[in-house]
Coordinates of C-alpha atoms and ligand atoms in Angstrom, one line a residue:
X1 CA 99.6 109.3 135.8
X2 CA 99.1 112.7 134.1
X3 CA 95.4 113.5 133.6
X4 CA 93.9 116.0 131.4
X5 CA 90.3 117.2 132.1
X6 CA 89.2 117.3 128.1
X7 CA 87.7 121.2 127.7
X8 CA 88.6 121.7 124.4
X9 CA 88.9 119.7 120.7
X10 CA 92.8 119.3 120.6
X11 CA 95.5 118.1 122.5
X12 CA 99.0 119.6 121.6
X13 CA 102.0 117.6 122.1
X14 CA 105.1 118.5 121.8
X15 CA 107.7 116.7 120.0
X16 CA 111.0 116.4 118.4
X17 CA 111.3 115.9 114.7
X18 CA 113.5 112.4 114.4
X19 CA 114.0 112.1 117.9
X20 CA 114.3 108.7 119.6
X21 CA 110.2 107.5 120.1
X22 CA 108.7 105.8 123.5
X23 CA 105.4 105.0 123.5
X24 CA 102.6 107.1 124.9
X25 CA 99.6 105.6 126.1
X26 CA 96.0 107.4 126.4
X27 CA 93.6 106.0 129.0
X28 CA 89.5 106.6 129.2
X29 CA 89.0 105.5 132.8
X30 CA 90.9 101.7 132.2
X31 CA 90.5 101.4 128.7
X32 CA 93.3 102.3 126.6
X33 CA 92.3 104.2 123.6
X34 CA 95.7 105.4 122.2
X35 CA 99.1 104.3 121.5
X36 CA 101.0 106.6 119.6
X37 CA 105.2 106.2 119.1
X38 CA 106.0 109.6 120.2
X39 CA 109.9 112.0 120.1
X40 CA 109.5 114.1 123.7
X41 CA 109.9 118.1 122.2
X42 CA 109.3 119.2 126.0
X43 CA 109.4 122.8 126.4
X44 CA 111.4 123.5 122.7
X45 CA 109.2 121.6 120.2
X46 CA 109.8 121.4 117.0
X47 CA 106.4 121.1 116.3
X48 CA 103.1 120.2 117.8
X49 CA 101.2 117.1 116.9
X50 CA 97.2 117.4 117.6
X51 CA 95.2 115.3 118.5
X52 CA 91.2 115.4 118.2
X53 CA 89.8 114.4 121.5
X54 CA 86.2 115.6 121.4
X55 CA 84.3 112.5 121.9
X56 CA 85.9 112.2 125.2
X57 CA 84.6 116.5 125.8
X58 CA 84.0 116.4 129.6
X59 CA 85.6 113.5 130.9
X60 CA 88.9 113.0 132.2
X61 CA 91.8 110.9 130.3
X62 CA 95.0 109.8 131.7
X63 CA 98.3 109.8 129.8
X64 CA 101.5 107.3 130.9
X65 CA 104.6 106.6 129.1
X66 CA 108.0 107.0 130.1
X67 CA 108.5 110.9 129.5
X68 CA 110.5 113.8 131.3
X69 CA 107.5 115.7 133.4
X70 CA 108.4 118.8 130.6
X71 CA 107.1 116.8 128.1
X72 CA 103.8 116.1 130.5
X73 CA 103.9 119.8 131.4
X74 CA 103.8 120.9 127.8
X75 CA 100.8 119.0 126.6
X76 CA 97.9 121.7 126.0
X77 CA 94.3 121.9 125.0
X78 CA 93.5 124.1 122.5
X79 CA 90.3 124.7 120.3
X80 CA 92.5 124.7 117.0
X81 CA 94.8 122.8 115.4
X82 CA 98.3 124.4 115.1
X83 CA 99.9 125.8 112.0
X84 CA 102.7 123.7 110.4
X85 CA 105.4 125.5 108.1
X86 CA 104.3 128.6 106.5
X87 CA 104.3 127.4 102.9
X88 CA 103.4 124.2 100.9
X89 CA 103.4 123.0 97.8
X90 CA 100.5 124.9 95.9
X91 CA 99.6 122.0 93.8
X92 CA 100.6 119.3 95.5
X93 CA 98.8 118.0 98.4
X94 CA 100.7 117.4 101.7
X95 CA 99.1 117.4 105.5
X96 CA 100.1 120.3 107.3
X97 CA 101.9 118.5 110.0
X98 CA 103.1 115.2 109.8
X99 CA 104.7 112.6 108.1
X100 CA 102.7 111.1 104.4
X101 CA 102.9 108.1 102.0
X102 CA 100.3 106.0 100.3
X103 CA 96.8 107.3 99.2
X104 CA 94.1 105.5 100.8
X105 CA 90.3 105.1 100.2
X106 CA 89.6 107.3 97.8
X107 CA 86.6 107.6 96.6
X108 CA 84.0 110.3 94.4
X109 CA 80.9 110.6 96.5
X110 CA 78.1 113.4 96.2
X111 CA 80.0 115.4 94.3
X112 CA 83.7 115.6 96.5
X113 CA 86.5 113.6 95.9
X114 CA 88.0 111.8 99.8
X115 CA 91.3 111.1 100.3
X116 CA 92.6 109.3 103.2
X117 CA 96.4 109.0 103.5
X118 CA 98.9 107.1 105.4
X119 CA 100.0 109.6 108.4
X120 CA 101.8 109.9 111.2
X121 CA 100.7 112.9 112.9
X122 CA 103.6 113.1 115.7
X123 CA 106.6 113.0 113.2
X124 CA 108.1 113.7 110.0
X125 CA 108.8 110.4 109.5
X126 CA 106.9 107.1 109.1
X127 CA 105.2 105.4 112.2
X128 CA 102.0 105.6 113.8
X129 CA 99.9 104.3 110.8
X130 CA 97.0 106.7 111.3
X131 CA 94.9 107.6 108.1
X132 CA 94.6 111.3 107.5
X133 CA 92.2 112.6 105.7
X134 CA 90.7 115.2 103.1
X135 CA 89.0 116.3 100.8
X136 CA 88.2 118.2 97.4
X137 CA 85.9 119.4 94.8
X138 CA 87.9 119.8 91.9
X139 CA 91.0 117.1 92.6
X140 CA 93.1 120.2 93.1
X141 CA 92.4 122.2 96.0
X142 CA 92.3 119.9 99.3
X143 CA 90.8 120.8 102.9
X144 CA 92.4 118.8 105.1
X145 CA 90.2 117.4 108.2
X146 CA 91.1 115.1 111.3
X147 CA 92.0 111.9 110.8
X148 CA 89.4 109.1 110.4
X149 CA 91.2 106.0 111.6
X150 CA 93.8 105.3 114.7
X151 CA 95.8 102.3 115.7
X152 CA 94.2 100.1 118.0
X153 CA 94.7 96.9 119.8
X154 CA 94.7 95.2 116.1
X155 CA 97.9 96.7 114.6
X156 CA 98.3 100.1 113.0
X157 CA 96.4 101.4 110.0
X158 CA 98.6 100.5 106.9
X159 CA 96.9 101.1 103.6
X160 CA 93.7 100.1 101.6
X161 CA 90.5 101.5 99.8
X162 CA 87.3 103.0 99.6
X163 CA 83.8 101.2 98.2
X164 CA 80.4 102.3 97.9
X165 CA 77.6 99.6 98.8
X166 CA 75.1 101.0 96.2
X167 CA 73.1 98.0 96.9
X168 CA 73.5 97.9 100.4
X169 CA 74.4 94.2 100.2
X170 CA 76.8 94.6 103.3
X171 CA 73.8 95.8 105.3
X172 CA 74.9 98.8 106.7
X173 CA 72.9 101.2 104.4
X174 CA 72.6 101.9 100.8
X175 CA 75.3 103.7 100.1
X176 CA 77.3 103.3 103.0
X177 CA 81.0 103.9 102.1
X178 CA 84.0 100.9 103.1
X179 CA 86.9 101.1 104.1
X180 CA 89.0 98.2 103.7
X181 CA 91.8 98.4 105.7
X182 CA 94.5 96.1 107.0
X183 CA 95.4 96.2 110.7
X184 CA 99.6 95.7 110.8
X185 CA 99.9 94.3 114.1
X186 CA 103.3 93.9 116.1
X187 CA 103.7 97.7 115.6
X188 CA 103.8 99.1 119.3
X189 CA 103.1 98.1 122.5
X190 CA 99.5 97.4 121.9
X191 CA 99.3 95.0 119.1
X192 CA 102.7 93.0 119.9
X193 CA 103.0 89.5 118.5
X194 CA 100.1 90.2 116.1
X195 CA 100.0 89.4 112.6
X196 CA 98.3 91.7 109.7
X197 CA 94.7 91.3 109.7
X198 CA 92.3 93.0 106.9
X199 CA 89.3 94.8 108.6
X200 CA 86.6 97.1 107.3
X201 CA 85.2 100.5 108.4
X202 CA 82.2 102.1 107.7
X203 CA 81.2 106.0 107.2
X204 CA 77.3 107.0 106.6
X205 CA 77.4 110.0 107.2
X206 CA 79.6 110.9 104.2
X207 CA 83.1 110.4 106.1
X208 CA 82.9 112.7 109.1
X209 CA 82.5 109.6 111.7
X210 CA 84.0 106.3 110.7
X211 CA 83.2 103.6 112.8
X212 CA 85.9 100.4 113.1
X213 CA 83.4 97.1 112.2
X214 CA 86.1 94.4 112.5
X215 CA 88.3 92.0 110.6
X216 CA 86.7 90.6 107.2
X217 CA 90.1 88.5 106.1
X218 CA 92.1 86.7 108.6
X219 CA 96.3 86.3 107.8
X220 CA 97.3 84.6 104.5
X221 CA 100.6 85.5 105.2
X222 CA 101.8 87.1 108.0
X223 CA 102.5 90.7 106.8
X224 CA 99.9 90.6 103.7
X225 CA 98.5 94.2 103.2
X226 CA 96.7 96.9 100.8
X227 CA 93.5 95.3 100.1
X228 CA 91.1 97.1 97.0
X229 CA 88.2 96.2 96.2
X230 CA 85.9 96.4 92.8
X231 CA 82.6 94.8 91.8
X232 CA 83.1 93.1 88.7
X233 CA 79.8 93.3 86.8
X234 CA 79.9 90.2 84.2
X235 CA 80.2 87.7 86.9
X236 CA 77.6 90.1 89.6
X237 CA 80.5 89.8 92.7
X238 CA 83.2 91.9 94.5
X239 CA 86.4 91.0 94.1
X240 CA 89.9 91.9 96.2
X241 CA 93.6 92.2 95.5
X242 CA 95.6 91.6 98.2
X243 CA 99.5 91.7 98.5
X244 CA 100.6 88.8 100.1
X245 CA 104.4 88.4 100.4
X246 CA 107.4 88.9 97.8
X247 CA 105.9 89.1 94.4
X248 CA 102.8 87.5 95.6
X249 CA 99.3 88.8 95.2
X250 CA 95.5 87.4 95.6
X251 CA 92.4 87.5 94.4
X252 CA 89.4 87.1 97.0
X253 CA 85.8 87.2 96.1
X254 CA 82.5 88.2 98.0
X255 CA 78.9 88.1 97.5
X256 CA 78.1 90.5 100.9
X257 CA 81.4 92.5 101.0
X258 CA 82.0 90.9 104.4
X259 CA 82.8 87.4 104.0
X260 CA 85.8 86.8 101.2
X261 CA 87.3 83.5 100.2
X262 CA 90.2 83.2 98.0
X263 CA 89.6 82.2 94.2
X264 CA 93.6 83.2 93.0
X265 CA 97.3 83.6 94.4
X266 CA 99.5 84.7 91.4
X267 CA 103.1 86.0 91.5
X268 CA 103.6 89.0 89.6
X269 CA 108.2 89.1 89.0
X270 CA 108.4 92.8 89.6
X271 CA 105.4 93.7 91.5
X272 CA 105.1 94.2 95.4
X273 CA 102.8 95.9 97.5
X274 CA 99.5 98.1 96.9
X275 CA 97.9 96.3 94.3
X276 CA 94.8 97.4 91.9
X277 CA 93.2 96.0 89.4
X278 CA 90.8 97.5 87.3
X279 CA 89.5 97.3 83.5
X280 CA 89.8 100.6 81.0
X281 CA 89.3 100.6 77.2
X282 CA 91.8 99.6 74.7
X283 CA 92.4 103.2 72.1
X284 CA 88.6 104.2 74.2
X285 CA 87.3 101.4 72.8
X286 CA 84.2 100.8 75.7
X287 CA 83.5 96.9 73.6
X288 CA 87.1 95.8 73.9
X289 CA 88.8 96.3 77.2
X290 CA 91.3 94.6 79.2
X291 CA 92.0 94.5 83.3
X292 CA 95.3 95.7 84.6
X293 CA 97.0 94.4 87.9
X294 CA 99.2 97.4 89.0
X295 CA 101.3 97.4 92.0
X296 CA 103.4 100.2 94.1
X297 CA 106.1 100.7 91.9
X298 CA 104.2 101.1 88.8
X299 CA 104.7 97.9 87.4
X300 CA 102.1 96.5 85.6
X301 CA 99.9 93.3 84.1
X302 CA 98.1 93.8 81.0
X303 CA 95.6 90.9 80.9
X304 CA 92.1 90.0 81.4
X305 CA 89.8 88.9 84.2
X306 CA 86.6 86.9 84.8
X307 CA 85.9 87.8 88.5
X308 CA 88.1 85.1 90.0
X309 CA 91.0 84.6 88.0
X310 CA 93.6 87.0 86.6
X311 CA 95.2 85.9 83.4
X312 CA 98.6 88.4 82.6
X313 CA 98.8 88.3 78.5
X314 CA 101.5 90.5 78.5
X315 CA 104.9 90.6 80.3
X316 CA 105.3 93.3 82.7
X317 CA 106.2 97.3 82.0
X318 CA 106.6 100.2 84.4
X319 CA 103.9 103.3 84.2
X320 CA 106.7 105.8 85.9
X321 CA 110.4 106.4 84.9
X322 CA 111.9 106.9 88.3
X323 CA 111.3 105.6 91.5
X324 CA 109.3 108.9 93.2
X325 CA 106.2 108.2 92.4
X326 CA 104.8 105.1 94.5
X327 CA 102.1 103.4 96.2
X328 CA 99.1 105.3 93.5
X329 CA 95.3 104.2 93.9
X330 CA 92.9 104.4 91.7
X331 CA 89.9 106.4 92.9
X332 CA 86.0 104.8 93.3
X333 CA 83.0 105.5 92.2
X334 CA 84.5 109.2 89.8
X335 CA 82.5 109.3 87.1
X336 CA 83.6 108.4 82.9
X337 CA 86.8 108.6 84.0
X338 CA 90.0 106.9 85.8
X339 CA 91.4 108.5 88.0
X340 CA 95.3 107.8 89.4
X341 CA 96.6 109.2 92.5
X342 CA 100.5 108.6 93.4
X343 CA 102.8 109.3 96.6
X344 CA 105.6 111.3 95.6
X345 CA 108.4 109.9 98.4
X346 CA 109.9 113.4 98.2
X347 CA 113.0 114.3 100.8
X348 CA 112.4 116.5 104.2
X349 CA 112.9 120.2 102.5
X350 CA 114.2 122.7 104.8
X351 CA 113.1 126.4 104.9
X352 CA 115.1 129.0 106.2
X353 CA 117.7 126.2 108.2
X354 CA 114.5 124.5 109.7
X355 CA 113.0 121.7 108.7
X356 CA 109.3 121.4 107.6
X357 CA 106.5 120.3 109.3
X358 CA 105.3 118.4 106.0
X359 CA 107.1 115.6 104.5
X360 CA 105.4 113.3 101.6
X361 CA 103.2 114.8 98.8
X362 CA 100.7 113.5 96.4
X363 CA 101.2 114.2 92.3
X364 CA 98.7 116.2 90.4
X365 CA 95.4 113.3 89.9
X366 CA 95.6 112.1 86.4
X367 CA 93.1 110.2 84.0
X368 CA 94.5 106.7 83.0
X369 CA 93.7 105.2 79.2
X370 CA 95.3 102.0 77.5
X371 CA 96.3 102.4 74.3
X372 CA 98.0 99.3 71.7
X373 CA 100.5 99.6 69.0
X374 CA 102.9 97.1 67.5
X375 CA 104.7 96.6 70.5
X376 CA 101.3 96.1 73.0
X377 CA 99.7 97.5 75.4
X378 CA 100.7 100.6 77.3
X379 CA 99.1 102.4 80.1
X380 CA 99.3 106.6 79.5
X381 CA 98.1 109.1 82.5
X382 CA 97.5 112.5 81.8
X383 CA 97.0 115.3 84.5
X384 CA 93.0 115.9 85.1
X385 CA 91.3 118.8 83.5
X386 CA 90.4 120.7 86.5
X387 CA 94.3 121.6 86.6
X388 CA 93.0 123.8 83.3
X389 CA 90.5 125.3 85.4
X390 CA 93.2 127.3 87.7
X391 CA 94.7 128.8 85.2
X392 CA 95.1 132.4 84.8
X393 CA 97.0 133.2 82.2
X394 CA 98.8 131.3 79.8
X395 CA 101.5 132.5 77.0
X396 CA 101.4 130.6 73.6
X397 CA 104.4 130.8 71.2
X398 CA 104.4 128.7 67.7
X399 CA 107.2 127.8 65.0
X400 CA 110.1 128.4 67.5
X401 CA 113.4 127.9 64.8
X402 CA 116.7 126.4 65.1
X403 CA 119.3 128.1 67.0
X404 CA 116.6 130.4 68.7
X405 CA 117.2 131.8 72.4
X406 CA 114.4 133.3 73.8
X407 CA 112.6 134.2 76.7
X408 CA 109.1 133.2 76.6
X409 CA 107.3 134.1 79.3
X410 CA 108.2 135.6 82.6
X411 CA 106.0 134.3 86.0
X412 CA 105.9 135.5 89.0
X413 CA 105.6 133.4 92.1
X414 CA 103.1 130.3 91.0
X415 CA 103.0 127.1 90.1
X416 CA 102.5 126.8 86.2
X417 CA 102.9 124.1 83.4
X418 CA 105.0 124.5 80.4
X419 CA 103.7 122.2 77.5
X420 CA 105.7 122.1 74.0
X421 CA 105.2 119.9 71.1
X422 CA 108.3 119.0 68.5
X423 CA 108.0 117.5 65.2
X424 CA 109.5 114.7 64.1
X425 CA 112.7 113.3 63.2
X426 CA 115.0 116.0 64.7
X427 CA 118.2 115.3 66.3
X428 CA 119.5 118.6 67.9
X429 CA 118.8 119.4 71.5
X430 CA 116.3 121.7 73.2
X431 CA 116.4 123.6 76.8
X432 CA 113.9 125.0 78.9
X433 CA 115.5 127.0 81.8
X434 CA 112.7 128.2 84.4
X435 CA 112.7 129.7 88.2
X436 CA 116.3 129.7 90.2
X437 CA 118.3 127.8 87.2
X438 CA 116.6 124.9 86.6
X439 CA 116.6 123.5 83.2
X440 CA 114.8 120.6 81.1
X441 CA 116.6 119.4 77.9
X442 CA 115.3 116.9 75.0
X443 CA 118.3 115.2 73.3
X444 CA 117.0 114.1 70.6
X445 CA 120.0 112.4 69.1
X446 CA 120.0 110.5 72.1
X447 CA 116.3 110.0 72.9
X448 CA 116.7 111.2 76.6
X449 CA 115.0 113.8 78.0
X450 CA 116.9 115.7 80.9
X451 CA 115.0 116.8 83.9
X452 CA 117.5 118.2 86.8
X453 CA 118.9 115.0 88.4
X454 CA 116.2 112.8 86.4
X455 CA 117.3 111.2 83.0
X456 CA 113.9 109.6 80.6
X457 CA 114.4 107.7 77.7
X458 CA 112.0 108.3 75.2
X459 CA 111.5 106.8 71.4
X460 CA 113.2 109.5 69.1
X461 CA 112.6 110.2 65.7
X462 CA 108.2 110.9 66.3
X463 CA 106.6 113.7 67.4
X464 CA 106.9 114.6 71.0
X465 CA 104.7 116.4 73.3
X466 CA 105.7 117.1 76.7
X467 CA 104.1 119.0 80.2
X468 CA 105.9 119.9 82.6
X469 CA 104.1 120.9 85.8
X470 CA 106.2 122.7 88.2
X471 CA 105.7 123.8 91.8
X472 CA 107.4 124.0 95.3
X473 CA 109.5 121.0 95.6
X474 CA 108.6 119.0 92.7
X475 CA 108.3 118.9 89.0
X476 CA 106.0 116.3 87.4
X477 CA 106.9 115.2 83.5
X478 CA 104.1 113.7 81.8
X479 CA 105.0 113.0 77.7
X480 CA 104.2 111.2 74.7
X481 CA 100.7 111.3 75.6
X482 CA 100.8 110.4 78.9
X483 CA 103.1 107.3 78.4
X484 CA 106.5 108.7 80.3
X485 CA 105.7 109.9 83.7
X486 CA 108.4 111.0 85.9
X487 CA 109.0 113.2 89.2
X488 CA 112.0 115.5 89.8
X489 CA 112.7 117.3 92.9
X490 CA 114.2 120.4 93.5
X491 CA 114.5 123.1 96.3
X492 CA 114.0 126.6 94.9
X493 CA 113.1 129.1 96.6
X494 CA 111.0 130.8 94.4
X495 CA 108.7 129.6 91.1
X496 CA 109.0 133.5 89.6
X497 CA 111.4 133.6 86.8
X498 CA 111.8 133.5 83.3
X499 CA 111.0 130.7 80.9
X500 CA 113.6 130.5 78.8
X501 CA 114.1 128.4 75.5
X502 CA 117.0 127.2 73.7
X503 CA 117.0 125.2 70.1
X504 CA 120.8 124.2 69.4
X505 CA 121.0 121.9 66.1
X506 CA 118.0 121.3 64.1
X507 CA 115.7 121.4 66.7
X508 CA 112.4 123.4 66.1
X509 CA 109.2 124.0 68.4
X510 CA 105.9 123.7 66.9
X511 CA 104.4 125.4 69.9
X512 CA 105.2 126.1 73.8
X513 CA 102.6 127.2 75.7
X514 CA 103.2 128.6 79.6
X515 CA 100.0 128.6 81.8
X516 CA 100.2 129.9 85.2
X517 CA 98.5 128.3 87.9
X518 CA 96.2 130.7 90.4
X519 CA 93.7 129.9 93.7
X520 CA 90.7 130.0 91.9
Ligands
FRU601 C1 103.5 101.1 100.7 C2 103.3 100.5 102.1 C3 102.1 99.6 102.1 C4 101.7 99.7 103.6 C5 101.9 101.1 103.9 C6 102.4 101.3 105.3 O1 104.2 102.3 100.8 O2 104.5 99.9 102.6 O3 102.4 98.3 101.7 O4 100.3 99.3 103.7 O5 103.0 101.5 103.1 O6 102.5 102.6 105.6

């Protein structure tokens, strides 16, 4: 068996992007302490996947797997990690390496936002359920650190949530921060035959070391997953929503955060995977609010809870208009405010004929609110105000008329947001054209709104606002106050450009404002 006398933080492997996997195995002495699916790169990577190894500093590990000795001999040590592709999206976070879906555990704590993530640091694509890990002080701008959790003899990490034991009625410290996790077992060598498992993890010391304390919830059904967990204050217990199987979802409860018993299994037509459920105000009304069971796709219960029992008193709606957006959590513990986090399942971009080392962002966080009319309740997210706080400079234009063509504003290479607002009752059509010739358009005769492959109804004949927040790869639509959310990809090359407007018919802008994004 190779061995590797551990001198420095990081192992480099090399690998091939979407290359056929075998599995790797890492040995401390005979204890196996890594399984990882792993594409051979051997001595023409196409990338490098690191691996933090510093608690092993000074001893000596051994590697097996069925590899050509290349791929052996090109395994280094290294005090850094390596670079990935040489540009990101600005806005957008994405690892630097590696492949990304859901959000997991995140959480407001002392004044920084955490976000784990779904990863797999050896490929571009999914496997090797690892959660990443980073963090942020304003939402926006994200350091990414090592990952926190690895697979182990219990499954792969798959998703789940943060909690904060302010009352330290797990026992392992006021304020101690949870994980919930579930273990997916039967993925790899390691955990094979196993089913999925939810366990907890624990981090004191503000989430640099995270230490693995076992399972809390043995198999309901055999691949249940994505537990969250709340306190619900009325009834003084924790609750958890649990996919199950199908449409199928639970409730558990706790008293200790430890041991959970079911009070609920409820199907939910529509809904699958990543559940939440948490309570909001109806029109900000803190004395009359309702709970919400959301799931992956967006598909959502309006209804209300008494710490055991969800009752839906609505049928189900969707909170996004395409299928991009998936798998969003709600974050713990941020204060007067809820705040959303979604995967964007974006395609593998290429730059210059290569692909990149990233694939999977997150959107922009936004601030959820329930609002009622005539037809019921609707949940509206709108982007969080520290995206305001990066702006630099911003172009405002009012009373736009029918048949105008004008240019607007012209940016250079940055992210920025284009908001309009358009009164009622028109029935013309409007364009936006920005960076390398793409285009939104309003159709107001046929209540769509156009945006590049991406068609969203909307109710004609009211007033419309609309923000459009464009950078690398992806353009997020958030309208009508936050109740049309939708994600369009695209692969320019550049943001700079102009923003150009176009008002055929009887189509008039009250205002369009253009705000470009910087790094501050
Ligand atoms: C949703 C999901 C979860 C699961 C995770 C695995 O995208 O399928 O249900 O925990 O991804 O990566």
């Amino acid at each position: 068996m190779p061995q590797i006398d551990v001198q420095k933080q990081y192992l480099w492997f090399p690998v091939r992007q979407g290359g056929e996997r075998k599995p790797l195995f890492i040995y401390d002495g005979d204890t196996r302490i890594f399984e990882f699916a792993v594409a051979p790169g051997n001595d023409a990577p196409d990338f490098y996947a690191a691996l933090n190894i510093n608690d092993w500093m000074g001893k000596t590990l051994a590697l097996s797997g069925e590899f050509p000795d290349a791929f052996f001999e090109n395994i280094r040590q290294e005090d850094q990690k390596p670079a990935g592709t040489s540009r990101r999206p600005r806005l957008h976070f994405a690892p630097e390496i590696g492949w990304m879906n859901d959000p997991n555990g995140l959480v407001y704590q002392d004044g920084e936002y955490h976000m784990c993530f779904q990863y797999n640091p050896f490929d571009t694509e999914w496997g090797n359920m690892t959660w990443g890990y980073a963090k942020s002080a304003d939402l926006i701008h994200w350091q990414e650190l090592d990952p926190v959790l690895y697979p182990d003899e219990t499954g792969t990490m798959f998703s789940g949530c943060a909690y904060i034991d302010r009352e330290n009625a797990a026992g392992f410290g006021k304020d101690a921060r949870l994980y919930y996790y579930t273990a997916a077992g039967n993925n790899g060598e390691w955990s094979k035959g196993k089913p999925s498992t939810q366990h907890l993890a624990v981090t004191t010391d503000g989430g640099r070391t995270v230490e693995k304390k076992g399972m809390v919830l043995d198999t309901v059904e055999r691949d249940n997953r994505d537990p969250k967990v709340y306190y619900h204050a009325p009834s003084k217990g924790y609750f958890m929503v649990l996919f199950l199987v199908d449409n199928d979802f639970a409730v558990f409860r706790s008293e200790n955060l430890k041991d959970w018993s079911m009070t609920q299994r409820i199907t939910l037509p529509g809904a699958a995977e990543c559940p939440d459920l948490f309570e909001l105000p109806v029109d900000g009304d803190q004395s009359n609010t309702k709970w919400i069971y959301w799931s992956a796709d967006s598909c959502y219960y309006v209804g209300s809870f008494d710490g055991y029992t969800f009752t839906p008193e609505q049928e189900k709606r969707y909170a996004y208009c395409n299928k991009i957006a998936y798998a969003a959590q709600t974050v713990y513990g941020a204060p007067d405010r809820l705040i959303t986090i979604p995967w964007l399942r974006t395609g593998q971009r290429e730059l210059n004929g290569k692909k990149t080392t990233y694939h999977g962002l997150m959107g922009v966080p936004a601030v959820l609110s329930l609002t009622k009319d005539e037809t019921g309740y609707r949940l509206r997210q709108n982007p969080v105000e520290e995206l305001d706080r990066i702006i630099t400079s911003s172009v405002e234009r009012k009373n736009l008329l029918s048949g105008c063509e004008e240019t607007v504003a012209a940016v250079e290479d940055a992210p920025f947001e284009i908001k309009a607002s358009f009164p009622a009752g028109l029935t013309g059509t409007a364009s936006i054209g920005f960076a390398e010739g793409l285009t939104a358009t309003v159709d107001f005769a046929k209540g769509l709104f156009q945006l590049g492959k991406e068609e969203v109804p909307f109710g004609a004949n009211k007033e419309l606002d609309i923000r459009l927040i464009v950078d690398d790869d992806v353009i997020e639509l958030f309208a009508d106050n936050g109740a049309l959310y939708t994600v369009c990809e695209h692969t320019a090359n550049t943001l700079a450009g102009e923003i150009r407007v176009a008002l055929e018919g009887d189509v008039k802008l009250d205002s369009i404002t253009v705000c470009v994004f910087g790094n501050n």
